[in-house]
XYZ file of C-alpha atoms in Angstrom:
351
model
C 37.356 -38.476 2.396
C 38.855 -35.007 2.781
C 36.843 -33.756 -0.187
C 33.622 -35.055 1.366
C 34.489 -33.455 4.712
C 35.255 -30.172 2.980
C 31.931 -30.303 1.126
C 30.048 -30.914 4.374
C 31.887 -28.023 5.985
C 31.004 -25.678 3.118
C 27.329 -26.659 3.282
C 27.323 -26.165 7.040
C 28.840 -22.685 6.724
C 26.300 -21.785 4.040
C 23.447 -23.024 6.232
C 24.781 -21.079 9.225
C 25.154 -17.943 7.106
C 21.611 -18.206 5.788
C 20.266 -18.834 9.290
C 22.108 -15.794 10.608
C 20.770 -13.598 7.808
C 17.239 -14.882 8.415
C 17.520 -14.265 12.152
C 18.935 -10.801 11.524
C 16.077 -9.990 9.157
C 13.443 -11.205 11.623
C 15.000 -9.220 14.467
C 15.125 -6.106 12.287
C 11.466 -6.609 11.345
C 10.442 -7.086 14.981
C 12.332 -3.968 16.071
C 10.747 -1.914 13.301
C 7.265 -3.072 14.285
C 8.064 -2.333 17.932
C 9.185 1.157 16.935
C 5.872 1.626 15.139
C 4.024 0.631 18.331
C 6.044 3.150 20.335
C 5.284 5.848 17.763
C 1.539 5.220 17.833
C 1.559 5.179 21.644
C 3.404 8.499 21.830
C 1.045 9.897 19.203
C -1.947 8.891 21.309
C -0.531 10.614 24.372
C 0.598 13.728 22.492
C -2.760 14.235 20.767
C -4.498 17.498 21.754
C -7.796 15.662 22.283
C -8.537 14.433 25.814
C -9.900 10.847 25.551
C -11.505 11.177 28.981
C -13.547 14.202 27.922
C -14.551 12.356 24.759
C -15.894 9.580 26.946
C -17.652 11.498 29.760
C -18.440 14.776 27.990
C -17.601 18.389 28.798
C -20.175 18.765 31.575
C -19.139 15.789 33.710
C -18.159 16.351 37.337
C -14.565 16.160 38.523
C -15.268 12.890 40.333
C -16.682 11.317 37.168
C -13.697 12.606 35.190
C -11.207 11.151 37.701
C -12.994 7.800 37.778
C -13.015 7.535 33.977
C -9.346 8.524 33.870
C -8.561 5.790 36.383
C -10.551 3.174 34.440
C -8.675 4.093 31.244
C -5.370 3.748 33.109
C -4.274 7.288 32.294
C -3.347 7.999 35.920
C -0.562 5.384 35.818
C 3.082 5.985 34.801
C 3.792 5.980 31.074
C 5.703 2.646 31.080
C 2.699 0.930 32.687
C 0.367 2.616 30.205
C 2.531 1.310 27.359
C 2.432 -2.232 28.756
C -1.361 -2.044 28.997
C -1.399 -0.711 25.433
C 0.616 -3.725 24.238
C -1.662 -6.065 26.182
C -4.768 -4.658 24.532
C -3.153 -4.864 21.102
C -2.243 -8.522 21.673
C -5.960 -9.217 22.092
C -6.924 -7.148 19.030
C -8.320 -4.321 21.137
C -7.775 -0.995 19.360
C -10.425 0.830 21.328
C -13.900 1.975 20.376
C -14.504 4.540 17.649
C -16.341 7.626 18.850
C -17.591 8.149 15.308
C -19.212 4.761 14.663
C -19.559 3.533 18.269
C -18.035 0.254 17.088
C -14.730 -1.433 17.960
C -12.016 0.022 15.760
C -10.862 -3.452 14.737
C -14.325 -4.137 13.283
C -14.264 -0.844 11.369
C -10.842 -1.666 9.926
C -11.954 -5.140 8.858
C -14.952 -3.552 7.150
C -13.112 -0.747 5.331
C -9.668 -2.174 4.563
C -10.839 -4.739 1.946
C -12.267 -1.876 -0.124
C -8.881 -0.133 -0.066
C -7.030 -3.355 -0.910
C -9.344 -3.983 -3.855
C -8.897 -0.461 -5.200
C -5.121 -0.368 -4.670
C -4.533 -3.869 -6.085
C -6.461 -3.206 -9.289
C -4.669 0.134 -9.709
C -1.329 -1.542 -9.040
C -1.907 -4.227 -11.674
C -2.647 -1.722 -14.442
C -0.040 0.776 -13.214
C 2.678 -1.884 -13.167
C 1.803 -3.329 -16.578
C 1.718 0.015 -18.399
C 4.542 1.502 -16.333
C 6.955 -1.324 -17.168
C 5.875 -1.226 -20.819
C 6.422 2.525 -21.077
C 9.830 2.300 -19.391
C 10.909 -0.480 -21.774
C 9.682 1.538 -24.763
C 11.625 4.573 -23.555
C 14.837 2.561 -23.150
C 14.337 0.803 -26.481
C 14.948 4.071 -28.309
C 16.111 6.922 -26.041
C 15.180 10.355 -27.334
C 12.404 9.031 -29.584
C 8.708 9.836 -29.364
C 8.245 6.798 -27.132
C 10.779 8.185 -24.685
C 9.107 11.604 -24.740
C 5.716 9.951 -24.161
C 7.028 8.062 -21.134
C 8.544 11.238 -19.690
C 5.338 13.209 -20.339
C 3.163 10.622 -18.569
C 5.590 10.550 -15.648
C 5.494 14.325 -15.391
C 1.706 14.350 -15.695
C 1.271 11.756 -12.958
C 3.540 13.649 -10.584
C 2.212 17.114 -11.353
C -1.585 16.755 -11.486
C -3.279 16.788 -8.040
C -5.157 13.549 -7.521
C -8.306 15.226 -6.200
C -8.461 17.510 -9.259
C -7.946 14.565 -11.590
C -10.687 12.628 -9.790
C -13.155 15.494 -9.962
C -12.357 16.049 -13.639
C -12.864 12.341 -14.308
C -16.264 12.409 -12.586
C -17.290 15.482 -14.547
C -16.264 13.991 -17.884
C -16.967 10.268 -17.609
C -19.844 10.281 -15.104
C -21.756 13.539 -15.535
C -21.143 14.123 -19.269
C -20.397 10.867 -21.071
C -22.101 8.511 -18.573
C -19.335 5.945 -18.979
C -18.859 5.569 -15.238
C -21.419 4.599 -12.604
C -20.207 7.380 -10.310
C -19.167 7.437 -6.652
C -19.431 4.459 -4.326
C -18.780 0.749 -4.883
C -22.262 -0.295 -6.019
C -25.640 1.220 -6.801
C -27.980 1.262 -3.825
C -30.171 -1.479 -5.255
C -27.203 -3.878 -5.273
C -25.642 -2.638 -2.022
C -28.619 -3.801 0.001
C -29.449 -6.938 -1.977
C -26.027 -8.555 -2.473
C -24.577 -10.506 0.433
C -20.955 -9.487 1.026
C -18.879 -12.343 2.394
C -15.280 -11.277 1.781
C -15.564 -7.486 1.659
C -14.218 -7.516 -1.909
C -17.050 -6.463 -4.209
C -15.626 -8.097 -7.343
C -15.219 -11.465 -5.625
C -18.629 -11.272 -3.987
C -20.220 -10.287 -7.296
C -18.627 -13.277 -9.006
C -19.758 -15.495 -6.164
C -23.334 -14.254 -6.463
C -23.509 -15.393 -10.088
C -25.372 -12.232 -11.099
C -23.637 -10.627 -14.077
C -25.490 -7.325 -13.576
C -23.888 -6.912 -10.139
C -20.446 -7.612 -11.578
C -20.968 -5.083 -14.390
C -22.150 -2.487 -11.896
C -19.138 -3.103 -9.645
C -16.741 -2.701 -12.586
C -18.572 0.460 -13.701
C -17.971 1.966 -10.272
C -14.418 0.680 -9.963
C -12.703 1.549 -13.231
C -12.537 5.330 -12.856
C -10.896 5.517 -9.396
C -8.626 2.674 -10.505
C -7.611 4.679 -13.578
C -6.809 7.738 -11.438
C -4.653 5.766 -9.006
C -3.098 3.690 -11.807
C -1.884 6.886 -13.481
C -0.078 7.916 -10.309
C 1.425 4.461 -9.879
C 2.384 4.240 -13.557
C 4.128 7.613 -13.393
C 6.263 6.527 -10.459
C 7.127 3.124 -11.915
C 7.924 4.515 -15.371
C 10.150 7.279 -14.057
C 12.200 5.123 -11.672
C 12.475 2.063 -13.921
C 13.422 4.164 -16.951
C 16.257 5.799 -15.002
C 17.557 2.443 -13.730
C 17.403 0.788 -17.152
C 19.118 3.723 -18.873
C 21.892 3.572 -16.302
C 22.225 -0.170 -16.897
C 22.385 0.440 -20.661
C 25.707 2.253 -20.291
C 27.496 -0.633 -18.579
C 30.226 -2.650 -20.262
C 28.319 -5.912 -20.681
C 25.578 -4.089 -22.632
C 28.149 -2.349 -24.834
C 29.801 -5.734 -25.447
C 26.446 -7.275 -26.423
C 25.857 -4.409 -28.850
C 29.305 -4.915 -30.346
C 28.479 -8.584 -30.923
C 25.435 -7.553 -32.938
C 22.655 -8.302 -30.468
C 19.391 -6.521 -31.228
C 18.140 -3.772 -28.958
C 15.087 -5.840 -27.990
C 17.238 -8.821 -27.024
C 19.555 -6.601 -24.986
C 16.606 -5.207 -23.025
C 14.848 -8.534 -22.445
C 17.842 -10.834 -21.930
C 20.542 -8.574 -20.489
C 19.117 -5.414 -18.909
C 15.760 -6.500 -17.505
C 17.030 -9.492 -15.441
C 19.671 -7.250 -13.861
C 17.146 -4.619 -12.775
C 14.552 -7.129 -11.555
C 15.559 -6.667 -7.918
C 15.205 -2.908 -8.198
C 11.860 -3.337 -9.957
C 10.537 -5.455 -7.077
C 11.442 -2.694 -4.626
C 9.798 -0.066 -6.845
C 6.596 -2.108 -7.099
C 6.460 -2.760 -3.354
C 6.918 0.925 -2.509
C 4.348 1.912 -5.118
C 1.798 -0.549 -3.752
C 2.394 0.613 -0.191
C 1.940 4.203 -1.332
C -1.385 3.274 -2.935
C -2.578 1.653 0.295
C -1.712 4.688 2.380
C -2.207 7.403 -0.210
C -5.711 6.650 -1.456
C -7.246 9.090 1.043
C -8.119 11.823 -1.449
C -9.221 9.364 -4.130
C -11.551 7.557 -1.741
C -12.937 10.890 -0.536
C -13.622 12.170 -4.064
C -15.244 8.927 -5.195
C -17.058 8.262 -1.876
C -15.205 4.958 -1.744
C -15.868 3.336 1.664
C -12.274 2.359 2.287
C -9.644 2.947 4.920
C -8.643 6.346 3.538
C -12.134 7.746 3.782
C -12.553 6.224 7.248
C -9.315 7.860 8.371
C -10.371 11.231 6.948
C -13.707 11.094 8.761
C -11.944 10.093 11.990
C -9.548 13.034 11.709
C -12.370 15.525 11.221
C -14.223 14.003 14.201
C -11.057 13.954 16.388
C -11.590 10.211 16.821
C -8.160 9.342 18.227
C -8.774 5.598 18.600
C -9.813 5.285 14.948
C -6.893 7.439 13.747
C -4.350 5.399 15.717
C -5.841 2.103 14.577
C -5.733 3.115 10.921
C -2.204 4.516 11.318
C -1.014 1.308 12.945
C -2.551 -0.822 10.181
C -1.063 1.265 7.371
C 2.354 1.364 9.027
C 2.334 -2.408 9.544
C 1.443 -2.993 5.893
C 4.235 -0.672 4.786
C 6.818 -2.466 6.957
C 5.705 -5.951 5.888
C 5.691 -5.011 2.202
C 9.226 -3.648 2.489
C 10.375 -6.799 4.282
C 8.740 -8.987 1.633
C 10.341 -6.935 -1.161
C 13.784 -7.263 0.468
C 13.409 -11.023 0.823
C 12.176 -11.441 -2.746
C 14.974 -9.232 -4.078
C 17.612 -11.366 -2.350
C 16.016 -14.476 -3.818
C 15.928 -13.262 -7.439
C 19.196 -11.283 -7.369
C 22.209 -13.140 -5.874
C 24.240 -9.913 -5.881
C 22.194 -8.563 -2.962
C 22.799 -11.564 -0.700
């Protein structure tokens, strides 16, 4: 009876501990998101562009200016303005873009799928080759494989992405004609294919027209290759360093002394112990691709969030800039939270 009571008590304490950790994680996530909202609000008020003048124009009378300022709520105290800001956000109101004359939320829903598609494809290839290169480097440190991994890491960090994109267009589009060039589709397909999801590859598959799918891939592979190189460089460099550090620990030395092969040591002993770190690396790399594809989308005329944000900055479109910033920041926070939760699940040492 005492053993059963003790077992129930242990399970109860474990359940309480897990509930407390979950509640703590959710509170931390909520506070981080709230801090992001405060940051975007302060950014909107500290911007050098007057939203009232953007609305009424430079030649409006003082009475018109004051009326517009009152309707926007800018004559109220800052705490009240912040509450109104939260109220509008709760209804999905991010304002109206001065550039497109459309609600910012509609612009984000139109452009963000293109960025997700580009970043996801780049992440898949970057992760596959990055992990492979890191494993090859650790398999035989100091060999040509290790030097190749270090060279690719250095190349990915050193080469400016806009220069690499322009060079890729010059070589593969203008000279070799291996790429279909800027944009997501040729004009003939852009205006004839019905886009349901915003993801060109999915919509092309749904259409059943193989020529559309081939054209979409021809447009997609070059910007994906440019971004994948950057992602691969980051993943290879960080994972190689972590795995080399793990290789010097006692349990690896003991496995070597018992005659285990280098491949078995990497796959069975080292890789499972760095899986939590790898998840964090992949999450940060993916978040960086989502927020850092601005130059790539500009070079390749890719109609994604990065290009939209660039155009909004040049046009001093504060509503569009804040909406894009809020979306990117939210994605970054949620990806980090997901990576932390997944790391704790796969690696008991982090619990």
